PDB file of C-alpha atoms in Angstrom:
ATOM      1  CA  UNK H  27      71.348   7.022 -15.284  1.00 43.00           C
ATOM      2  CA  UNK H  28      70.732   5.246 -18.501  1.00 42.00           C
ATOM      3  CA  UNK H  29      70.285   1.967 -16.698  1.00 44.00           C
ATOM      4  CA  UNK H  30      67.522   3.409 -14.636  1.00 42.00           C
ATOM      5  CA  UNK H  31      65.781   4.641 -17.705  1.00 42.00           C
ATOM      6  CA  UNK H  32      65.959   1.239 -19.397  1.00 44.00           C
ATOM      7  CA  UNK H  33      64.382  -0.468 -16.365  1.00 41.00           C
ATOM      8  CA  UNK H  34      61.658   2.085 -16.152  1.00 51.00           C
ATOM      9  CA  UNK H  35      60.866   1.624 -19.860  1.00 49.00           C
ATOM     10  CA  UNK H  36      60.853  -2.150 -19.419  1.00 48.00           C
ATOM     11  CA  UNK H  37      58.440  -1.952 -16.529  1.00 54.00           C
ATOM     12  CA  UNK H  38      56.090   0.320 -18.448  1.00 57.00           C
ATOM     13  CA  UNK H  39      56.059  -2.071 -21.442  1.00 55.00           C
ATOM     14  CA  UNK H  40      55.308  -5.016 -19.063  1.00 59.00           C
ATOM     15  CA  UNK H  41      52.422  -3.045 -17.469  1.00 55.00           C
ATOM     16  CA  UNK H  42      50.890  -2.263 -20.846  1.00 58.00           C
ATOM     17  CA  UNK H  43      51.250  -5.763 -22.010  1.00 58.00           C
ATOM     18  CA  UNK H  44      49.472  -7.043 -18.908  1.00 66.00           C
ATOM     19  CA  UNK H  45      46.726  -4.464 -19.363  1.00 59.00           C
ATOM     20  CA  UNK H  46      46.225  -5.556 -22.943  1.00 60.00           C
ATOM     21  CA  UNK H  47      46.045  -9.205 -21.893  1.00 54.00           C
ATOM     22  CA  UNK H  48      43.525  -8.432 -19.134  1.00 63.00           C
ATOM     23  CA  UNK H  49      41.356  -6.398 -21.453  1.00 65.00           C
ATOM     24  CA  UNK H  50      41.476  -9.151 -23.952  1.00 56.00           C
ATOM     25  CA  UNK H  51      40.378 -11.742 -21.381  1.00 59.00           C
ATOM     26  CA  UNK H  52      37.498  -9.518 -20.160  1.00 54.00           C
ATOM     27  CA  UNK H  53      36.394  -9.062 -23.795  1.00 58.00           C
ATOM     28  CA  UNK H  54      36.488 -12.747 -24.447  1.00 55.00           C
ATOM     29  CA  UNK H  55      34.592 -13.449 -21.285  1.00 51.00           C
ATOM     30  CA  UNK H  56      31.957 -10.889 -22.080  1.00 53.00           C
ATOM     31  CA  UNK H  57      31.522 -12.314 -25.581  1.00 52.00           C
ATOM     32  CA  UNK H  58      31.210 -15.815 -24.088  1.00 45.00           C
ATOM     33  CA  UNK H  59      28.695 -14.777 -21.517  1.00 52.00           C
ATOM     34  CA  UNK H  60      26.699 -12.933 -24.214  1.00 50.00           C
ATOM     35  CA  UNK H  61      26.776 -15.996 -26.492  1.00 47.00           C
ATOM     36  CA  UNK H  62      25.654 -18.262 -23.551  1.00 47.00           C
ATOM     37  CA  UNK H  63      22.869 -15.831 -22.567  1.00 53.00           C
ATOM     38  CA  UNK H  64      21.742 -15.488 -26.101  1.00 54.00           C
ATOM     39  CA  UNK H  65      21.565 -19.197 -26.408  1.00 53.00           C
ATOM     40  CA  UNK H  66      19.492 -19.541 -23.270  1.00 54.00           C
ATOM     41  CA  UNK H  67      16.903 -16.947 -24.128  1.00 55.00           C
ATOM     42  CA  UNK H  68      16.539 -17.426 -27.852  1.00 53.00           C
ATOM     43  CA  UNK H  69      16.676 -21.189 -28.162  1.00 45.00           C
ATOM     44  CA  UNK H  70      13.945 -23.623 -27.147  1.00 66.00           C
ATOM     45  CA  UNK H  71      15.980 -24.507 -24.036  1.00 82.00           C
ATOM     46  CA  UNK H  72      14.336 -24.277 -20.606  1.00 91.00           C
ATOM     47  CA  UNK H  73      10.798 -23.510 -21.856  1.00 94.00           C
ATOM     48  CA  UNK H  74       8.037 -23.092 -19.287  1.00 96.00           C
ATOM     49  CA  UNK H  75       6.117 -26.424 -19.292  1.00 95.00           C
ATOM     50  CA  UNK H  76       4.043 -26.057 -16.158  1.00 97.00           C
ATOM     51  CA  UNK H  77       1.695 -23.367 -14.871  1.00 98.00           C
ATOM     52  CA  UNK H  78       0.505 -24.123 -11.319  1.00 98.00           C
ATOM     53  CA  UNK H  79      -2.435 -22.231  -9.862  1.00 98.00           C
ATOM     54  CA  UNK H  80      -3.280 -22.605  -6.186  1.00 97.00           C
ATOM     55  CA  UNK H  81      -5.240 -20.875  -3.405  1.00 97.00           C
ATOM     56  CA  UNK H  82      -8.434 -21.186  -1.449  1.00 94.00           C
ATOM     57  CA  UNK H  83     -10.926 -20.621  -4.257  1.00 96.00           C
ATOM     58  CA  UNK H  84     -14.489 -19.657  -3.407  1.00 95.00           C
ATOM     59  CA  UNK H  85     -15.776 -16.952  -5.760  1.00 95.00           C
ATOM     60  CA  UNK H  86     -13.095 -17.248  -8.453  1.00 95.00           C
ATOM     61  CA  UNK H  87     -11.887 -20.551  -9.887  1.00 96.00           C
ATOM     62  CA  UNK H  88      -8.378 -21.787 -10.742  1.00 97.00           C
ATOM     63  CA  UNK H  89      -9.565 -22.232 -14.327  1.00 97.00           C
ATOM     64  CA  UNK H  90     -10.494 -18.542 -14.503  1.00 97.00           C
ATOM     65  CA  UNK H  91      -7.089 -17.431 -13.239  1.00 98.00           C
ATOM     66  CA  UNK H  92      -5.345 -19.852 -15.556  1.00 98.00           C
ATOM     67  CA  UNK H  93      -7.221 -18.546 -18.568  1.00 97.00           C
ATOM     68  CA  UNK H  94      -6.263 -14.982 -17.675  1.00 97.00           C
ATOM     69  CA  UNK H  95      -2.493 -15.506 -17.124  1.00 98.00           C
ATOM     70  CA  UNK H  96      -1.604 -18.362 -19.502  1.00 97.00           C
ATOM     71  CA  UNK H  97      -0.839 -16.049 -22.425  1.00 96.00           C
ATOM     72  CA  UNK H  98       1.977 -14.424 -20.355  1.00 97.00           C
ATOM     73  CA  UNK H  99       3.948 -17.527 -19.476  1.00 95.00           C
ATOM     74  CA  UNK H 100       5.256 -18.357 -22.900  1.00 88.00           C
ATOM     75  CA  UNK H 101       8.959 -18.357 -23.665  1.00 87.00           C
ATOM     76  CA  UNK H 102      11.729 -19.702 -21.477  1.00 93.00           C
ATOM     77  CA  UNK H 103      12.454 -19.752 -17.817  1.00 95.00           C
ATOM     78  CA  UNK H 104      14.666 -16.726 -18.285  1.00 94.00           C
ATOM     79  CA  UNK H 105      12.312 -14.556 -20.359  1.00 94.00           C
ATOM     80  CA  UNK H 106       8.907 -14.972 -18.689  1.00 95.00           C
ATOM     81  CA  UNK H 107       7.837 -11.691 -17.211  1.00 96.00           C
ATOM     82  CA  UNK H 108       6.417 -12.338 -13.684  1.00 97.00           C
ATOM     83  CA  UNK H 109       5.069  -8.741 -13.507  1.00 97.00           C
ATOM     84  CA  UNK H 110       2.803  -9.346 -16.494  1.00 97.00           C
ATOM     85  CA  UNK H 111       1.524 -12.635 -15.010  1.00 98.00           C
ATOM     86  CA  UNK H 112       0.839 -10.927 -11.652  1.00 98.00           C
ATOM     87  CA  UNK H 113      -1.068  -8.026 -13.299  1.00 98.00           C
ATOM     88  CA  UNK H 114      -3.137 -10.382 -15.352  1.00 98.00           C
ATOM     89  CA  UNK H 115      -4.124 -12.391 -12.209  1.00 98.00           C
ATOM     90  CA  UNK H 116      -5.140  -9.087 -10.499  1.00 98.00           C
ATOM     91  CA  UNK H 117      -7.547  -8.350 -13.265  1.00 97.00           C
ATOM     92  CA  UNK H 118      -9.727 -11.319 -12.241  1.00 96.00           C
ATOM     93  CA  UNK H 119     -12.730 -10.439 -10.090  1.00 95.00           C
ATOM     94  CA  UNK H 120     -12.349 -11.160  -6.340  1.00 97.00           C
ATOM     95  CA  UNK H 121      -8.585 -11.557  -6.451  1.00 98.00           C
ATOM     96  CA  UNK H 122      -7.028  -9.655  -3.533  1.00 98.00           C
ATOM     97  CA  UNK H 123      -3.407 -10.946  -3.323  1.00 98.00           C
ATOM     98  CA  UNK H 124      -1.240 -12.616  -5.907  1.00 98.00           C
ATOM     99  CA  UNK H 125       2.201 -14.290  -5.423  1.00 98.00           C
ATOM    100  CA  UNK H 126       3.908 -15.346  -8.618  1.00 98.00           C
ATOM    101  CA  UNK H 127       7.180 -17.353  -8.618  1.00 98.00           C
ATOM    102  CA  UNK H 128       9.434 -19.295 -10.967  1.00 97.00           C
ATOM    103  CA  UNK H 129      10.599 -22.803 -10.002  1.00 97.00           C
ATOM    104  CA  UNK H 130      13.572 -24.230 -11.777  1.00 96.00           C
ATOM    105  CA  UNK H 131      13.633 -25.453 -14.466  1.00 95.00           C
ATOM    106  CA  UNK H 132      10.298 -25.201 -16.147  1.00 96.00           C
ATOM    107  CA  UNK H 133       7.440 -24.005 -13.798  1.00 97.00           C
ATOM    108  CA  UNK H 134       5.619 -20.845 -12.945  1.00 98.00           C
ATOM    109  CA  UNK H 135       3.435 -20.897  -9.760  1.00 98.00           C
ATOM    110  CA  UNK H 136       0.568 -18.424  -9.069  1.00 98.00           C
ATOM    111  CA  UNK H 137      -0.815 -18.311  -5.603  1.00 98.00           C
ATOM    112  CA  UNK H 138      -4.128 -16.361  -5.257  1.00 98.00           C
ATOM    113  CA  UNK H 139      -5.991 -15.048  -2.259  1.00 98.00           C
ATOM    114  CA  UNK H 140      -9.581 -13.816  -2.521  1.00 98.00           C
ATOM    115  CA  UNK H 141     -11.220 -10.809  -0.985  1.00 98.00           C
ATOM    116  CA  UNK H 142     -13.550 -11.766   1.900  1.00 97.00           C
ATOM    117  CA  UNK H 143     -16.485  -9.379   1.798  1.00 98.00           C
ATOM    118  CA  UNK H 144     -17.918  -8.167   5.108  1.00 98.00           C
ATOM    119  CA  UNK H 145     -20.084  -5.171   4.060  1.00 98.00           C
ATOM    120  CA  UNK H 146     -21.454  -3.202   1.286  1.00 98.00           C
ATOM    121  CA  UNK H 147     -20.123   0.252   0.446  1.00 98.00           C
ATOM    122  CA  UNK H 148     -21.487   3.070  -1.704  1.00 96.00           C
ATOM    123  CA  UNK H 149     -21.968   2.800  -5.485  1.00 95.00           C
ATOM    124  CA  UNK H 150     -22.019  -0.932  -5.837  1.00 96.00           C
ATOM    125  CA  UNK H 151     -18.793  -1.681  -4.026  1.00 98.00           C
ATOM    126  CA  UNK H 152     -17.821  -3.943  -1.177  1.00 98.00           C
ATOM    127  CA  UNK H 153     -15.521  -3.789   1.812  1.00 98.00           C
ATOM    128  CA  UNK H 154     -13.201  -6.742   2.644  1.00 98.00           C
ATOM    129  CA  UNK H 155     -12.331  -8.068   6.008  1.00 97.00           C
ATOM    130  CA  UNK H 156      -9.099  -5.988   5.956  1.00 96.00           C
ATOM    131  CA  UNK H 157     -11.112  -2.800   5.241  1.00 97.00           C
ATOM    132  CA  UNK H 158     -10.235  -2.537   1.525  1.00 97.00           C
ATOM    133  CA  UNK H 159     -12.877  -1.277  -0.930  1.00 98.00           C
ATOM    134  CA  UNK H 160     -13.256  -3.392  -4.082  1.00 98.00           C
ATOM    135  CA  UNK H 161     -15.636  -3.857  -6.973  1.00 97.00           C
ATOM    136  CA  UNK H 162     -17.002  -7.083  -8.510  1.00 97.00           C
ATOM    137  CA  UNK H 163     -19.950  -7.740 -10.850  1.00 95.00           C
ATOM    138  CA  UNK H 164     -23.257  -7.966  -9.100  1.00 95.00           C
ATOM    139  CA  UNK H 165     -21.994  -6.670  -5.721  1.00 97.00           C
ATOM    140  CA  UNK H 166     -25.308  -5.117  -4.672  1.00 96.00           C
ATOM    141  CA  UNK H 167     -27.044  -8.439  -5.091  1.00 96.00           C
ATOM    142  CA  UNK H 168     -24.996 -10.224  -2.424  1.00 97.00           C
ATOM    143  CA  UNK H 169     -27.217 -10.921   0.538  1.00 96.00           C
ATOM    144  CA  UNK H 170     -26.406 -10.978   4.292  1.00 96.00           C
ATOM    145  CA  UNK H 171     -24.009  -8.114   4.435  1.00 98.00           C
ATOM    146  CA  UNK H 172     -24.525  -4.826   6.259  1.00 98.00           C
ATOM    147  CA  UNK H 173     -24.753  -1.549   4.317  1.00 98.00           C
ATOM    148  CA  UNK H 174     -22.205   1.141   5.206  1.00 98.00           C
ATOM    149  CA  UNK H 175     -22.542   4.628   3.804  1.00 98.00           C
ATOM    150  CA  UNK H 176     -20.397   7.741   3.721  1.00 97.00           C
ATOM    151  CA  UNK H 177     -17.917   9.586   1.411  1.00 97.00           C
ATOM    152  CA  UNK H 178     -14.848   7.835   0.197  1.00 96.00           C
ATOM    153  CA  UNK H 179     -12.842  10.067   2.484  1.00 96.00           C
ATOM    154  CA  UNK H 180     -14.780   8.756   5.455  1.00 97.00           C
ATOM    155  CA  UNK H 181     -14.585   5.054   4.445  1.00 98.00           C
ATOM    156  CA  UNK H 182     -11.882   4.096   6.866  1.00 97.00           C
ATOM    157  CA  UNK H 183     -13.635   5.870   9.732  1.00 98.00           C
ATOM    158  CA  UNK H 184     -17.003   4.299   8.891  1.00 98.00           C
ATOM    159  CA  UNK H 185     -15.500   0.786   8.671  1.00 98.00           C
ATOM    160  CA  UNK H 186     -13.608   1.007  11.978  1.00 98.00           C
ATOM    161  CA  UNK H 187     -16.572   2.615  13.747  1.00 98.00           C
ATOM    162  CA  UNK H 188     -18.928  -0.128  12.414  1.00 98.00           C
ATOM    163  CA  UNK H 189     -16.634  -2.730  14.107  1.00 98.00           C
ATOM    164  CA  UNK H 190     -16.505  -0.729  17.347  1.00 98.00           C
ATOM    165  CA  UNK H 191     -20.301  -0.164  17.431  1.00 98.00           C
ATOM    166  CA  UNK H 192     -21.032  -3.816  16.823  1.00 98.00           C
ATOM    167  CA  UNK H 193     -18.755  -4.760  19.754  1.00 98.00           C
ATOM    168  CA  UNK H 194     -20.747  -2.406  21.996  1.00 98.00           C
ATOM    169  CA  UNK H 195     -23.996  -4.041  20.839  1.00 98.00           C
ATOM    170  CA  UNK H 196     -22.932  -7.452  21.767  1.00 98.00           C
ATOM    171  CA  UNK H 197     -24.968  -7.619  25.062  1.00 97.00           C
ATOM    172  CA  UNK H 198     -28.140  -6.910  23.157  1.00 96.00           C
ATOM    173  CA  UNK H 199     -27.603  -9.749  20.648  1.00 96.00           C
ATOM    174  CA  UNK H 200     -28.179  -7.325  17.782  1.00 97.00           C
ATOM    175  CA  UNK H 201     -25.942  -6.154  14.981  1.00 98.00           C
ATOM    176  CA  UNK H 202     -25.909  -3.140  12.673  1.00 98.00           C
ATOM    177  CA  UNK H 203     -27.682  -3.661   9.447  1.00 98.00           C
ATOM    178  CA  UNK H 204     -27.125  -0.186   8.085  1.00 98.00           C
ATOM    179  CA  UNK H 205     -24.682   2.571   9.208  1.00 98.00           C
ATOM    180  CA  UNK H 206     -24.343   6.049   7.784  1.00 98.00           C
ATOM    181  CA  UNK H 207     -22.050   8.874   8.478  1.00 98.00           C
ATOM    182  CA  UNK H 208     -23.210  12.144   6.885  1.00 96.00           C
ATOM    183  CA  UNK H 209     -21.087  15.040   5.772  1.00 93.00           C
ATOM    184  CA  UNK H 210     -21.767  16.937   8.984  1.00 94.00           C
ATOM    185  CA  UNK H 211     -20.263  13.958  10.986  1.00 96.00           C
ATOM    186  CA  UNK H 212     -23.528  12.669  12.424  1.00 98.00           C
ATOM    187  CA  UNK H 213     -24.047   8.852  12.801  1.00 98.00           C
ATOM    188  CA  UNK H 214     -27.290   7.050  11.851  1.00 98.00           C
ATOM    189  CA  UNK H 215     -27.745   3.305  12.272  1.00 98.00           C
ATOM    190  CA  UNK H 216     -30.349   0.643  11.929  1.00 98.00           C
ATOM    191  CA  UNK H 217     -30.210  -2.673  13.813  1.00 98.00           C
ATOM    192  CA  UNK H 218     -31.124  -6.006  12.423  1.00 96.00           C
ATOM    193  CA  UNK H 219     -34.367  -5.936  14.448  1.00 95.00           C
ATOM    194  CA  UNK H 220     -35.533  -2.781  12.593  1.00 95.00           C
ATOM    195  CA  UNK H 221     -34.736  -0.296  15.329  1.00 97.00           C
ATOM    196  CA  UNK H 222     -33.352   3.013  13.922  1.00 98.00           C
ATOM    197  CA  UNK H 223     -30.915   4.921  16.109  1.00 98.00           C
ATOM    198  CA  UNK H 224     -29.954   8.554  15.727  1.00 98.00           C
ATOM    199  CA  UNK H 225     -26.639   8.805  17.457  1.00 98.00           C
ATOM    200  CA  UNK H 226     -25.631  12.369  16.480  1.00 97.00           C
ATOM    201  CA  UNK H 227     -22.170  13.863  15.962  1.00 95.00           C
ATOM    202  CA  UNK H 228     -20.620  13.830  19.450  1.00 94.00           C
ATOM    203  CA  UNK H 229     -19.631  11.146  21.956  1.00 96.00           C
ATOM    204  CA  UNK H 230     -21.018   8.290  19.702  1.00 97.00           C
ATOM    205  CA  UNK H 231     -19.446   5.480  21.713  1.00 97.00           C
ATOM    206  CA  UNK H 232     -20.672   7.016  25.070  1.00 96.00           C
ATOM    207  CA  UNK H 233     -24.237   7.452  23.777  1.00 97.00           C
ATOM    208  CA  UNK H 234     -24.464   3.995  22.222  1.00 97.00           C
ATOM    209  CA  UNK H 235     -23.027   2.445  25.460  1.00 97.00           C
ATOM    210  CA  UNK H 236     -25.763   4.157  27.490  1.00 96.00           C
ATOM    211  CA  UNK H 237     -28.438   2.824  25.243  1.00 97.00           C
ATOM    212  CA  UNK H 238     -27.068  -0.732  25.568  1.00 97.00           C
ATOM    213  CA  UNK H 239     -27.011  -0.453  29.362  1.00 97.00           C
ATOM    214  CA  UNK H 240     -30.698   0.297  29.236  1.00 96.00           C
ATOM    215  CA  UNK H 241     -31.596  -2.192  26.556  1.00 96.00           C
ATOM    216  CA  UNK H 242     -33.183  -4.718  28.920  1.00 93.00           C
ATOM    217  CA  UNK H 243     -35.569  -2.024  30.163  1.00 92.00           C
ATOM    218  CA  UNK H 244     -36.376  -0.998  26.599  1.00 91.00           C
ATOM    219  CA  UNK H 245     -37.243  -4.545  25.586  1.00 89.00           C
ATOM    220  CA  UNK H 246     -38.938  -5.579  28.777  1.00 89.00           C
ATOM    221  CA  UNK H 247     -42.385  -5.312  27.246  1.00 84.00           C
ATOM    222  CA  UNK H 248     -42.330  -7.946  24.559  1.00 69.00           C
ATOM    223  CA  UNK H 249     -45.567  -6.587  23.080  1.00 74.00           C
ATOM    224  CA  UNK H 250     -43.780  -3.685  21.605  1.00 81.00           C
ATOM    225  CA  UNK H 251     -40.263  -2.833  20.483  1.00 83.00           C
ATOM    226  CA  UNK H 252     -38.319   0.408  20.115  1.00 93.00           C
ATOM    227  CA  UNK H 253     -38.995   1.673  16.655  1.00 95.00           C
ATOM    228  CA  UNK H 254     -36.653   4.633  16.817  1.00 97.00           C
ATOM    229  CA  UNK H 255     -34.204   5.893  19.435  1.00 97.00           C
ATOM    230  CA  UNK H 256     -32.741   9.455  19.500  1.00 98.00           C
ATOM    231  CA  UNK H 257     -29.518   9.509  21.575  1.00 98.00           C
ATOM    232  CA  UNK H 258     -28.854  13.223  21.001  1.00 96.00           C
ATOM    233  CA  UNK H 259     -29.573  14.157  24.674  1.00 94.00           C
ATOM    234  CA  UNK H 260     -27.171  15.060  27.463  1.00 88.00           C
ATOM    235  CA  UNK H 261     -28.292  12.582  30.095  1.00 87.00           C
ATOM    236  CA  UNK H 262     -30.781  10.328  28.289  1.00 91.00           C
ATOM    237  CA  UNK H 263     -32.522   9.508  25.038  1.00 95.00           C
ATOM    238  CA  UNK H 264     -35.901   9.598  23.495  1.00 96.00           C
ATOM    239  CA  UNK H 265     -37.771   6.425  22.343  1.00 95.00           C
ATOM    240  CA  UNK H 266     -40.442   6.011  19.752  1.00 95.00           C
ATOM    241  CA  UNK H 267     -42.338   2.747  20.128  1.00 91.00           C
ATOM    242  CA  UNK H 268     -43.921   0.531  17.539  1.00 79.00           C
ATOM    243  CA  UNK H 269     -47.593   0.022  17.849  1.00 69.00           C
ATOM    244  CA  UNK H 270     -48.811  -3.322  19.130  1.00 48.00           C
ATOM    245  CA  UNK H 271     -49.471  -5.639  16.215  1.00 47.00           C
ATOM    246  CA  UNK H 272     -52.417  -7.203  17.937  1.00 47.00           C
ATOM    247  CA  UNK H 273     -54.730  -5.232  20.194  1.00 47.00           C
ATOM    248  CA  UNK H 274     -56.616  -8.232  21.464  1.00 41.00           C
TER     249      UNK H 274
END
């Protein structure tokens, strides 16, 4: 009976000794790792030496992006905060997408994509090719873009409808210069030849298609053009003609 007790006590002592040794090794390893990490992040080892800016620049320059982000790339490879660099790049006008990466051992790369404007939106804003609304200085002064109008809640609907309506208009060779969706849900548009079209609230695609199918008849007389077209009729539409510019 005593022999069993001695063996059990011996095993317990061995277990605790092994546990102490393991804990000691873990502590030493942690101290070592902490020392190594501290040396990496506090010394002038592995500093960022290169800041590379790339992208297809049209309305913003690589120099502008560099000036905006350079203050955030100091320190070492291990301490540079890529989120700060990314946010600084996004603050530059026209910047739509930013990809920031570190490349061992001393480089930070910033890849920038610009917004591609396709239309004006309300209150001095623009709409990108992807349908995103953005703001840049002097947006209203940009020429050659159609004007879309509606509430911010309607923006997505206005943008997608503008694309759909333009596709319907392809046979006429015309495009929408202005498109408005009012709060009642009625559509108004002006073509790039000056013709104004009152589409109404219902069956907009059907009504516009009916107008396009009759367009060759509407423009048969080259001496006059449709000044206004009201599509809010069940089986037809009303046309207001422009007066002849020359009577003789």
